[in-house]
mmCIF file of C-alpha atoms and ligand atoms in Angstrom:
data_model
loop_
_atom_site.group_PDB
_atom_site.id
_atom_site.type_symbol
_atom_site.label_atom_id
_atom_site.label_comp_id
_atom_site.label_asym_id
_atom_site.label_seq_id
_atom_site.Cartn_x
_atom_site.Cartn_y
_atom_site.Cartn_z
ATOM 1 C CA UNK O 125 123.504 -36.916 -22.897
ATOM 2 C CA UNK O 126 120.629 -38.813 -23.647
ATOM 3 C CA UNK O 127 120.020 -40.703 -26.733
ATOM 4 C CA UNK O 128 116.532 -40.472 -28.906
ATOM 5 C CA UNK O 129 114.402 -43.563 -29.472
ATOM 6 C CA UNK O 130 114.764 -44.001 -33.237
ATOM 7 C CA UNK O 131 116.275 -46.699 -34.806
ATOM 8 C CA UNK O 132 118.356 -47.024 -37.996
ATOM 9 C CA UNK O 133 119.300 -50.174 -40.170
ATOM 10 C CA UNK O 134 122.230 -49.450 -42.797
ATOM 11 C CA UNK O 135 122.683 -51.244 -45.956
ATOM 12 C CA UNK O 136 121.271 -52.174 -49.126
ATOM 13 C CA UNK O 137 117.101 -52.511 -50.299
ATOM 14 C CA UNK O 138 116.690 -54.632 -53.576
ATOM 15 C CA UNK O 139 113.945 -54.910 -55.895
ATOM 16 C CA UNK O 140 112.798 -58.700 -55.381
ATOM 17 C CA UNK O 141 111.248 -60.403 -58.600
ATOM 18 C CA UNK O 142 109.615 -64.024 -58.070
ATOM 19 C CA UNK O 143 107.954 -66.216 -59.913
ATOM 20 C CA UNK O 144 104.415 -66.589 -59.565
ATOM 21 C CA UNK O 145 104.548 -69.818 -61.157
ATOM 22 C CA UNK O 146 102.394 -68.936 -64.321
ATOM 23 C CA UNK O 147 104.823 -66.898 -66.215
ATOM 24 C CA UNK O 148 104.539 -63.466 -64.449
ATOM 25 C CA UNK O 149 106.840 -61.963 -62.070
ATOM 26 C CA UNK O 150 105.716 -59.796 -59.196
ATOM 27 C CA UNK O 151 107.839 -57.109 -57.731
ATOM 28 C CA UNK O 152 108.870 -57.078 -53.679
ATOM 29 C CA UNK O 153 111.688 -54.744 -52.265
ATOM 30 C CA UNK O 154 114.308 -56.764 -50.039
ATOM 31 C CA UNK O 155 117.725 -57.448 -48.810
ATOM 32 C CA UNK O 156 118.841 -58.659 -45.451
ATOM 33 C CA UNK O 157 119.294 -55.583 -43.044
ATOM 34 C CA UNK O 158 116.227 -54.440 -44.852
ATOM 35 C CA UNK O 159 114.619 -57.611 -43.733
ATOM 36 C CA UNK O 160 115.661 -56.719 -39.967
ATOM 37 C CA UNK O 161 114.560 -53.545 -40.413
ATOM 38 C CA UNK O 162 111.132 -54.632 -41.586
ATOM 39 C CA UNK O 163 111.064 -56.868 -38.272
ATOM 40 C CA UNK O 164 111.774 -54.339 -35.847
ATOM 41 C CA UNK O 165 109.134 -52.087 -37.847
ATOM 42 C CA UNK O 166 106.844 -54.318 -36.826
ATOM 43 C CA UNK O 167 107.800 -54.811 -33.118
ATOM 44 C CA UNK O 168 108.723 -51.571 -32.162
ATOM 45 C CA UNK O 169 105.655 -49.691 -33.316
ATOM 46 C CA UNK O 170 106.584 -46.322 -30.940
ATOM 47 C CA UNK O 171 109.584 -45.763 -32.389
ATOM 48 C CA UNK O 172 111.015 -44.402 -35.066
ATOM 49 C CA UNK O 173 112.580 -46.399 -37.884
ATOM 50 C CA UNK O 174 114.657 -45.315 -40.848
ATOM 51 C CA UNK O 175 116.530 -47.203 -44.011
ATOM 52 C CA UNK O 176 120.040 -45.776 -44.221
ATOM 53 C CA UNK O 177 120.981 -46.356 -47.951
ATOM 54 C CA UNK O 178 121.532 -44.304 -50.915
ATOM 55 C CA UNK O 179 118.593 -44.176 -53.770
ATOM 56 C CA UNK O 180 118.422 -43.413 -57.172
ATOM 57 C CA UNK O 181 116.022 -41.142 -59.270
ATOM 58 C CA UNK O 182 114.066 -43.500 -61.325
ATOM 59 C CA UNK O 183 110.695 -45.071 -61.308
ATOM 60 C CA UNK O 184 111.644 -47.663 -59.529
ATOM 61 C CA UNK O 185 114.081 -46.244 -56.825
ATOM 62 C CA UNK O 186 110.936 -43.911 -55.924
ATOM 63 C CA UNK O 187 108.784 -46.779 -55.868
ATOM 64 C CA UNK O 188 111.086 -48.138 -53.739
ATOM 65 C CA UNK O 189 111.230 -45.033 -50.926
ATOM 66 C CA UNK O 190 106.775 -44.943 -51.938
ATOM 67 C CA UNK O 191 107.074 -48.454 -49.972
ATOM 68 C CA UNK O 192 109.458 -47.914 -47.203
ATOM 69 C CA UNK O 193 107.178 -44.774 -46.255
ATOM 70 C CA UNK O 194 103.517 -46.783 -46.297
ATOM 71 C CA UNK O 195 105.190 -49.498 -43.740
ATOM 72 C CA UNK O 196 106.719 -46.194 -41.611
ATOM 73 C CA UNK O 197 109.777 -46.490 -42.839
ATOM 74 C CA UNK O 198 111.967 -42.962 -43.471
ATOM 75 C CA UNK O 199 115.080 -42.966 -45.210
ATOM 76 C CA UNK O 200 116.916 -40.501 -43.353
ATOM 77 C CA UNK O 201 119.716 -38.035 -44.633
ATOM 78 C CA UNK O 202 120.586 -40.974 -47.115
ATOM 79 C CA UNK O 203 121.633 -39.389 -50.529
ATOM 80 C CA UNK O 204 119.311 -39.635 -53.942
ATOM 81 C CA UNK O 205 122.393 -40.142 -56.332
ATOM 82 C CA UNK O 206 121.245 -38.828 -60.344
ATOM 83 C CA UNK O 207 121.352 -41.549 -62.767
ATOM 84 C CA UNK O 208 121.757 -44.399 -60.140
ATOM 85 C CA UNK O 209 119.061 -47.438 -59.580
ATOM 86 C CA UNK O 210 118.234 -50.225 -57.079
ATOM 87 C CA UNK O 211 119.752 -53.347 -57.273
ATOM 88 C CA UNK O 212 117.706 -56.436 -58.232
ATOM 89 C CA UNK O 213 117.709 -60.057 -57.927
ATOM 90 C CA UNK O 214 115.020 -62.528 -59.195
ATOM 91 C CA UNK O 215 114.114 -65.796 -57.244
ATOM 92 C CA UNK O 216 113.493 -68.734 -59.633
ATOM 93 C CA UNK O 217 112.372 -71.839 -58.542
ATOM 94 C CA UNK O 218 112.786 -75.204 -59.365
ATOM 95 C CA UNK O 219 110.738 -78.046 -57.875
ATOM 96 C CA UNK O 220 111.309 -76.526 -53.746
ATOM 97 C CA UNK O 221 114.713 -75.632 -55.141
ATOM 98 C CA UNK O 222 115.396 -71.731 -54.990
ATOM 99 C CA UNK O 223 118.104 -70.318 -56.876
ATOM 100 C CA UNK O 224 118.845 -66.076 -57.033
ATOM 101 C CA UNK O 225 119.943 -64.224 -59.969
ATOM 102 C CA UNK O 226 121.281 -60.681 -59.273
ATOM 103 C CA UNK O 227 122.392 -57.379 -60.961
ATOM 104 C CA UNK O 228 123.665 -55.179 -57.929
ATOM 105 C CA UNK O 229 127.010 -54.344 -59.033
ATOM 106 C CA UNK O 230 126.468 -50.979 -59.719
ATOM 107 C CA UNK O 231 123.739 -50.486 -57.300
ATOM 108 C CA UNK O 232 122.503 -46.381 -55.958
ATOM 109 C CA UNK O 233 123.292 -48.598 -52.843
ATOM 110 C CA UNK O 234 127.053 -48.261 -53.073
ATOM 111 C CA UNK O 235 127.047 -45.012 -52.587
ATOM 112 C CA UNK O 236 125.528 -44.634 -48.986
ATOM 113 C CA UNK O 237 128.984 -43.545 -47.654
ATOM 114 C CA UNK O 238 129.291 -41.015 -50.445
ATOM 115 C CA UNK O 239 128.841 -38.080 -48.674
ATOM 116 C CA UNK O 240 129.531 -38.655 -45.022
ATOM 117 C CA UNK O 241 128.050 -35.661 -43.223
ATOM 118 C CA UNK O 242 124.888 -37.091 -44.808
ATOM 119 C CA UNK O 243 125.880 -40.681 -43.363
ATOM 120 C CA UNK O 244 126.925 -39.056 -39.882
ATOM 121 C CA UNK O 245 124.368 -37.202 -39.700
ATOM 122 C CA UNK O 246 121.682 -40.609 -40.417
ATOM 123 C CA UNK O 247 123.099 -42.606 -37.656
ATOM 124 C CA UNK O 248 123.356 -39.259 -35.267
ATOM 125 C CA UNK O 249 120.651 -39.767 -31.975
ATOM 126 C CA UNK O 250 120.182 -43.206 -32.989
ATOM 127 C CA UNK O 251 118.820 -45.718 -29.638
ATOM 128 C CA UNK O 252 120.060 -48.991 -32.123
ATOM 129 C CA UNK O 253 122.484 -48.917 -35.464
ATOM 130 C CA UNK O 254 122.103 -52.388 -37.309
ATOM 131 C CA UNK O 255 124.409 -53.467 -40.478
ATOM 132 C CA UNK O 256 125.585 -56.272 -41.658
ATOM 133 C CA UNK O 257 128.840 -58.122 -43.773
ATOM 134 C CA UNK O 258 126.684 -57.547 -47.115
ATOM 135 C CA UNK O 259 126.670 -53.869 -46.145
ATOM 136 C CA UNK O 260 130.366 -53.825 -46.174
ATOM 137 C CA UNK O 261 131.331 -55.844 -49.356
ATOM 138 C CA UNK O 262 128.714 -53.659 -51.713
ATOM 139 C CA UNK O 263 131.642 -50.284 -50.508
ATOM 140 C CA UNK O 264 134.879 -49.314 -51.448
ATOM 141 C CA UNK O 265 137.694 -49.628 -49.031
ATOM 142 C CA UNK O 266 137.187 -45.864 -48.833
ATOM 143 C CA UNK O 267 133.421 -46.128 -48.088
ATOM 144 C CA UNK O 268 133.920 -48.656 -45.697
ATOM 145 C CA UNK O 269 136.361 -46.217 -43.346
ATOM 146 C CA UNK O 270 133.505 -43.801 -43.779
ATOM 147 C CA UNK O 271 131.001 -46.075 -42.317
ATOM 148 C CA UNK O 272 133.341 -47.684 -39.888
ATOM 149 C CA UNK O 273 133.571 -43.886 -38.265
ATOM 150 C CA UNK O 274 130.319 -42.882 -38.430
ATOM 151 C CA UNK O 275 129.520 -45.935 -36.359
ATOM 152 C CA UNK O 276 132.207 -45.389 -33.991
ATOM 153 C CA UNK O 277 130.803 -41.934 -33.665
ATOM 154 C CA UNK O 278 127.444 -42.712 -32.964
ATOM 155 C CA UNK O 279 128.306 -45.283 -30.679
ATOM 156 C CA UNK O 280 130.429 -43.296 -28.529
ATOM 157 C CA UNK O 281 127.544 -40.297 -28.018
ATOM 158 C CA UNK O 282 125.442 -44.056 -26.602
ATOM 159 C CA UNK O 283 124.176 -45.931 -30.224
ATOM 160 C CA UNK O 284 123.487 -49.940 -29.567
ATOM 161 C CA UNK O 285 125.829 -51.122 -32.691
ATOM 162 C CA UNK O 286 124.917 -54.557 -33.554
ATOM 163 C CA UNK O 287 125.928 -56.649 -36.835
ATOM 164 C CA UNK O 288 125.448 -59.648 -38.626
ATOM 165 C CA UNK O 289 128.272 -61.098 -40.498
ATOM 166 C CA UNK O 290 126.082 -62.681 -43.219
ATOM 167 C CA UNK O 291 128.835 -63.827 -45.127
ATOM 168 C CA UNK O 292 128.594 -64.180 -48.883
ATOM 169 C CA UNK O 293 131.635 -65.373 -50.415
ATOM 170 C CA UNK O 294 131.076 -63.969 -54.283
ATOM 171 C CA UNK O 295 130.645 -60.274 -52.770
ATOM 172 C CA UNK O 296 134.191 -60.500 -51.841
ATOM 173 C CA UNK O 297 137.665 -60.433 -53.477
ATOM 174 C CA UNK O 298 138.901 -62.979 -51.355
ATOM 175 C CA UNK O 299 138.445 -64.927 -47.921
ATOM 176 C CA UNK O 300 141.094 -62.697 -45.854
ATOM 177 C CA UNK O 301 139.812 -59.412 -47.167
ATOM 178 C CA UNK O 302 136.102 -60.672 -45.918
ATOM 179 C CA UNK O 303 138.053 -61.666 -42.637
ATOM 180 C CA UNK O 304 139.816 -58.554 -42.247
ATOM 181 C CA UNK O 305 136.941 -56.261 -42.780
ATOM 182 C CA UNK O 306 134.317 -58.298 -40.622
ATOM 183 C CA UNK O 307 136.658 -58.405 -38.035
ATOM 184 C CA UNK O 308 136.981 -54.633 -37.670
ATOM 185 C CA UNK O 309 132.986 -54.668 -37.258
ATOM 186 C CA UNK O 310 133.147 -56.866 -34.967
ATOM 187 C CA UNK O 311 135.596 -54.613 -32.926
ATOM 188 C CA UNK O 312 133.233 -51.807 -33.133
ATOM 189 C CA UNK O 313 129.951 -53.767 -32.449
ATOM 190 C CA UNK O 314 128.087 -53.948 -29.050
ATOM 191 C CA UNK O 315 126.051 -57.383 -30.082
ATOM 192 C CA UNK O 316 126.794 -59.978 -33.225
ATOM 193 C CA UNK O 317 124.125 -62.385 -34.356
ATOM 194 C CA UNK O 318 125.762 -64.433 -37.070
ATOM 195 C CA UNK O 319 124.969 -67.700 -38.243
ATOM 196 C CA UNK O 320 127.223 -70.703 -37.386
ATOM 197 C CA UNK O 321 127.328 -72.286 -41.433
ATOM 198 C CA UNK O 322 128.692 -68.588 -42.170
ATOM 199 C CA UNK O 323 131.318 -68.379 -39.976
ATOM 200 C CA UNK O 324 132.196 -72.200 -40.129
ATOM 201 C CA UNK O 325 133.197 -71.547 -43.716
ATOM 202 C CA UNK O 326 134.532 -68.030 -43.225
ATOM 203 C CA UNK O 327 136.760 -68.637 -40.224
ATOM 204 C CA UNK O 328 136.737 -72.470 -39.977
ATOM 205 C CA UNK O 329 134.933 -72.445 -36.218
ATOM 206 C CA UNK O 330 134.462 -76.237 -35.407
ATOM 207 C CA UNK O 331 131.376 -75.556 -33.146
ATOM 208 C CA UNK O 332 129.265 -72.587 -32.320
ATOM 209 C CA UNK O 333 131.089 -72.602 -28.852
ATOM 210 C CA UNK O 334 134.154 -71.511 -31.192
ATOM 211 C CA UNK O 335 132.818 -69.054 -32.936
ATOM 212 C CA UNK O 336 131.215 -67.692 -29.656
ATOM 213 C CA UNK O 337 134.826 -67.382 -28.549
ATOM 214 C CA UNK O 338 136.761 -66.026 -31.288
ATOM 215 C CA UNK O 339 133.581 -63.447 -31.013
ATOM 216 C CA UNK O 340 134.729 -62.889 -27.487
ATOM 217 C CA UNK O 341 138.423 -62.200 -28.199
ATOM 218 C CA UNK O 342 137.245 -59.585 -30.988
ATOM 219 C CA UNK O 343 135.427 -57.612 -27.851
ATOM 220 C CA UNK O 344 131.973 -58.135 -28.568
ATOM 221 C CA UNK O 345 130.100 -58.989 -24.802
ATOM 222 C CA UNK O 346 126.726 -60.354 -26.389
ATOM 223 C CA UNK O 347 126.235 -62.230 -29.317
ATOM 224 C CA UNK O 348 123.628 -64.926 -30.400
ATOM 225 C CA UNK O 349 125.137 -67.749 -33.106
ATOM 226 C CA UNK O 350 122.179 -68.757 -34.956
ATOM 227 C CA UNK O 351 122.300 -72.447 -36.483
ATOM 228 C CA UNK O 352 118.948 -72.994 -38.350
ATOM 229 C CA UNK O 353 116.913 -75.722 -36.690
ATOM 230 C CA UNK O 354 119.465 -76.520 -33.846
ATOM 231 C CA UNK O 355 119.664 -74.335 -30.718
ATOM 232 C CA UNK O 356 120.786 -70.553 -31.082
ATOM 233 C CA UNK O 357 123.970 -70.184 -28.580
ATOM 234 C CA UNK O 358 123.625 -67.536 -26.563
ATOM 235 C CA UNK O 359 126.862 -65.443 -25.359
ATOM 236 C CA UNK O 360 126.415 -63.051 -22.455
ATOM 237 C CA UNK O 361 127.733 -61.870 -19.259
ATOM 238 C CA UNK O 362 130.714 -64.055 -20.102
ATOM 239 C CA UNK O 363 128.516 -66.727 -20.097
ATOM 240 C CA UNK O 364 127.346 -69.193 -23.060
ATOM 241 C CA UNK O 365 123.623 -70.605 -22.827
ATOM 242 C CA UNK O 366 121.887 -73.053 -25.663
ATOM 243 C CA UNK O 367 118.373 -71.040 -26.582
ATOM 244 C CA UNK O 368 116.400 -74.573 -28.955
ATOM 245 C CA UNK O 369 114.872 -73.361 -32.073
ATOM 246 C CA UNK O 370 110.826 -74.388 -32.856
ATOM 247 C CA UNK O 371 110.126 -77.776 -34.325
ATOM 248 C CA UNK O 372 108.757 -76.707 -37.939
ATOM 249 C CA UNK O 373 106.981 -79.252 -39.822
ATOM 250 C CA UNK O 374 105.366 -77.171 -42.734
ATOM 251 C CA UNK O 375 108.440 -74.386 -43.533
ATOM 252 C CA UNK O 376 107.400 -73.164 -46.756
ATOM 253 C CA UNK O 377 110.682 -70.924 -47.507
ATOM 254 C CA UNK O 378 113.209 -70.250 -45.108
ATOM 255 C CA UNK O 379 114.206 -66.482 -46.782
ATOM 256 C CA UNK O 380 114.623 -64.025 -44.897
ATOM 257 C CA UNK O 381 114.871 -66.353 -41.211
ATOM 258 C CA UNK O 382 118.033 -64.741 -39.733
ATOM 259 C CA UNK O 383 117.333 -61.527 -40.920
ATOM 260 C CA UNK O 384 113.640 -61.266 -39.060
ATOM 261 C CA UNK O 385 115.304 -63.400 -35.939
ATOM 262 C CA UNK O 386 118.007 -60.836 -35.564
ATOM 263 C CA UNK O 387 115.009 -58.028 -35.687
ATOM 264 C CA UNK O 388 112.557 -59.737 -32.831
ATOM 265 C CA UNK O 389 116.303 -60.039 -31.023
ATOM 266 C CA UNK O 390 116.951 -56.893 -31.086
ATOM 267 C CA UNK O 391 113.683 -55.232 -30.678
ATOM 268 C CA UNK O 392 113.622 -57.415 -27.589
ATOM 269 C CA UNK O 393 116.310 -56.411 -26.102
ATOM 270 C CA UNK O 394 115.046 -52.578 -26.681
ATOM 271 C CA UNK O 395 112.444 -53.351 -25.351
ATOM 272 C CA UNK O 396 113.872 -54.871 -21.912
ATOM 273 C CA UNK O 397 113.676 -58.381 -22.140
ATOM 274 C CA UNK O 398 116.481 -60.259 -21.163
ATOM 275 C CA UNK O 399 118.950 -61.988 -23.740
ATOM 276 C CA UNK O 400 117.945 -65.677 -22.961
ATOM 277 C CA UNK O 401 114.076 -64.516 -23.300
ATOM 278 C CA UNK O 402 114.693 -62.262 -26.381
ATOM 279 C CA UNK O 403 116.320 -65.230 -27.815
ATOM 280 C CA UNK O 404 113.200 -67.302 -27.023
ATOM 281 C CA UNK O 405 111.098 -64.761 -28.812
ATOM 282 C CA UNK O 406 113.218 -64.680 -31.777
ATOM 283 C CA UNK O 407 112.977 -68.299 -32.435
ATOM 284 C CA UNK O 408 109.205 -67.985 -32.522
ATOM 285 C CA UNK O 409 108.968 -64.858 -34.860
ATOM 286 C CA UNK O 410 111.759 -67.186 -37.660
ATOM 287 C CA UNK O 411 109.963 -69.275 -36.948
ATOM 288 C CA UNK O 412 106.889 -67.367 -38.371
ATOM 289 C CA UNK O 413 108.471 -66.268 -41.241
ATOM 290 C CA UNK O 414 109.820 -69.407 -42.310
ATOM 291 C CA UNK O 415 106.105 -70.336 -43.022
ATOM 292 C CA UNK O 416 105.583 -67.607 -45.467
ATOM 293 C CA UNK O 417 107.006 -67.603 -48.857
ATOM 294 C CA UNK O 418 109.182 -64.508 -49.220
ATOM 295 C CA UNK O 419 111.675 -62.320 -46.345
ATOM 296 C CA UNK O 420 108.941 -60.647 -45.469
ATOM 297 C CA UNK O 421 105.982 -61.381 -43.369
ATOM 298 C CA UNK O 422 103.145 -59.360 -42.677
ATOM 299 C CA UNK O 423 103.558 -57.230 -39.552
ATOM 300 C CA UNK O 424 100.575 -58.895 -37.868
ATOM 301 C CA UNK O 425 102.190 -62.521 -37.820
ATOM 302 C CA UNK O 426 105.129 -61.208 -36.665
ATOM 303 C CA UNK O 427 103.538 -59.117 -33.425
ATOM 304 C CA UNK O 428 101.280 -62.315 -33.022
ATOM 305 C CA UNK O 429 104.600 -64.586 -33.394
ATOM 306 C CA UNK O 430 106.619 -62.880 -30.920
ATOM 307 C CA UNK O 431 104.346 -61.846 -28.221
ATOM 308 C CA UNK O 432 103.213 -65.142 -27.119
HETATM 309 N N1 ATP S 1538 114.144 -75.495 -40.345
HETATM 310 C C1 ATP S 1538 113.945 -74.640 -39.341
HETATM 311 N N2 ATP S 1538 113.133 -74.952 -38.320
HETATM 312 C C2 ATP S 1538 112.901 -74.102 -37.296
HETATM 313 N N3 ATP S 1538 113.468 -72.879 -37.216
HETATM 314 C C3 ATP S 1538 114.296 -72.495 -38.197
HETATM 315 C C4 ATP S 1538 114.588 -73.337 -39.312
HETATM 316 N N4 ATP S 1538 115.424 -72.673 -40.136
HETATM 317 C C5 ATP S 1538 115.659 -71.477 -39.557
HETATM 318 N N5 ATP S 1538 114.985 -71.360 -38.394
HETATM 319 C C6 ATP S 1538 114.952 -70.210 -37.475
HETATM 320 O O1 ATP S 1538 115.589 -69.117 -38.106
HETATM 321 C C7 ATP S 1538 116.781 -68.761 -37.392
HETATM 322 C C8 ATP S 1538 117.854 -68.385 -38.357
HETATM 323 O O2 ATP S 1538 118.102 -69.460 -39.228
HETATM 324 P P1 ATP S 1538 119.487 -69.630 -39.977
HETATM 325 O O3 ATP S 1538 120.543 -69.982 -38.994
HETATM 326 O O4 ATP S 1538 119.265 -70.552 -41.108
HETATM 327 O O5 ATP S 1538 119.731 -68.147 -40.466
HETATM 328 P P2 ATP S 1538 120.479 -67.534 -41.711
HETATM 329 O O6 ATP S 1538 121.323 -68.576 -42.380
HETATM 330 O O7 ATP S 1538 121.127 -66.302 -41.221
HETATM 331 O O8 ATP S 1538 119.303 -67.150 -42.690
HETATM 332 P P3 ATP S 1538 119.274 -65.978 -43.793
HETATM 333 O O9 ATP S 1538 120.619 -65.285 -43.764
HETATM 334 O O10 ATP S 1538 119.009 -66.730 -45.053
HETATM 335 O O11 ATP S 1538 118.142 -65.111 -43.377
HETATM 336 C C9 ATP S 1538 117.109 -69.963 -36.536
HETATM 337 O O12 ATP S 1538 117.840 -69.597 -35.390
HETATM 338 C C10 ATP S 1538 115.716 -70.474 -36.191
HETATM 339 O O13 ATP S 1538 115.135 -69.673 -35.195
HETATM 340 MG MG1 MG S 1539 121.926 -64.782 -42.273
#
């Protein structure tokens, strides 16, 4: 059978507030498979893309599915739960330091495995599924199974499954349940791209290397283990390559830099390239977005960033 184009990214789309440093606050929609998303929005542009999530019925939840549709974003089969809103977090800065408020806990977003037909039927025909570890700890244990066999489903009609760990310990009840559950992604995943800090304090790796193996044993055959401005390692064929990150003298905010490298990997690799060169190209589109304030960067720096 053959598999459609389209891709999907599964998770959760916050409202953003930040400071505009005179008292207002401005309103952005983000959240880190969103971020990825946006990414391979921009890199993909003959493809379909869609936000998996679930939405509420206020202003702001249809302000939020208003945006996703201007940049060509659909939402799918995801459900519109009554009463429910987004989640939202607020960026405050101090000096260059950043520090994030939130109110997610009860999130529309925690619902996206709610009514699985709806979920199955979201990731059905999909070319690429994408989630991540913050997609998991926002769900139930029951949502979780849900999610866990809708990807197995999809990927055994031909879906690309990849997955970021993104660990964030104060989603989770406690470091072994985060272990438990990331390591049954990882079992069902086709690619990983985590990021060696996470998975240093998650799983104690001593070196990228390490965490490239214990990715190994847990069946995944490609992976990339980011590490901020070192080298990326690259895991493929059985084989592990360094991929150097760009020197970046004037990084303005580094938001949103794994989520948009894991996007220009992946579109990459949809689009052919081989892993050490998709790699390459990642680098340069972080790189990009690390010099914008925000997760976000426009779609044109990102094209420009990752097609030279
Ligand atoms: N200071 C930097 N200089 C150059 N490139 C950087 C820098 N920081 C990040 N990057 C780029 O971004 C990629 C991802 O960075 P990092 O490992 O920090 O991701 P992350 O921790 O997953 O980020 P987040 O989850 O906050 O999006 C790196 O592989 C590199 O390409
Ligand atoms: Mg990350």
């Amino acid at each position: 059978m053959k598999i459609g184009n389209a891709i999907a990214a599964i998770g959760e789309c916050m409202l953003e507030l930040s400071a505009d440093g005179q008292g207002a606050w401005r309103l952005g929609h983000a959240g880190d498979t969103f971020n990825t998303l946006w990414t391979m929005r921009a890199l993909l542009t003959d493809r379909d893309a869609d936000y998996v999530s679930a939405f509420g019925d206020d202003p702001f939840s249809e302000q939020q599915i208003a945006f996703l549709r201007e940049n060509g974003i659909g939402t799918a089969a995801s459900p519109k739960i009554a009463g429910a809103r987004p989640g939202l977090y607020a960026i405050t800065l101090d000096g260059a330091e950043r520090s994030f408020t939130y109110w997610r806990a009860d999130s529309a977003a925690r619902q996206l495995a709610s009514d699985p037909a709806a979920l199955e039927k979201s990731l059905s025909d999909r070319a690429l599924a994408y989630f991540s570890g913050i997609t998991l700890a926002i769900l139930d244990d029951a949502s979780r199974e849900t999610l866990f066999d809708a990807l197995r489903s999809a990927r055994s009609r031909g879906t690309l499954v990849a997955f970021d760990p993104n660990h964030r310990p104060r989603l989770w009840q406690s470091a072994n349940a985060a272990q438990d559950v990331i390591g049954q992604a990882l079992a069902l995943s086709d690619i990983a791209l985590p990021t060696f800090p996470d998975e240093q304090q998650l799983f104690g790796d001593a070196s990228p290397e390490q965490t490239v193996e214990r990715l190994a044993r847990a069946g995944v055959g490609e992976a990339v283990v980011k590490n901020g401005e070192d080298a990326a390692c690259l895991f493929t064929d059985g084989n592990i390559k360094s991929v150097p990150a760009i020197r970046v003298s004037d990084a303005v905010d580094t938001t949103g830099a794994g989520d948009s490298f894991n996007g220009a990997y992946l579109a990459a690799r949809l689009l052919g390239h081989e892993p050490g060169e998709a790699a390459a190209r990642a680098h340069r589109t972080a790189a990009a977005v690390i010099r914008v304030r925000g997760a976000l960067a426009p779609f044109e720096s990102l094209r420009e960033a990752f097609a030279i």
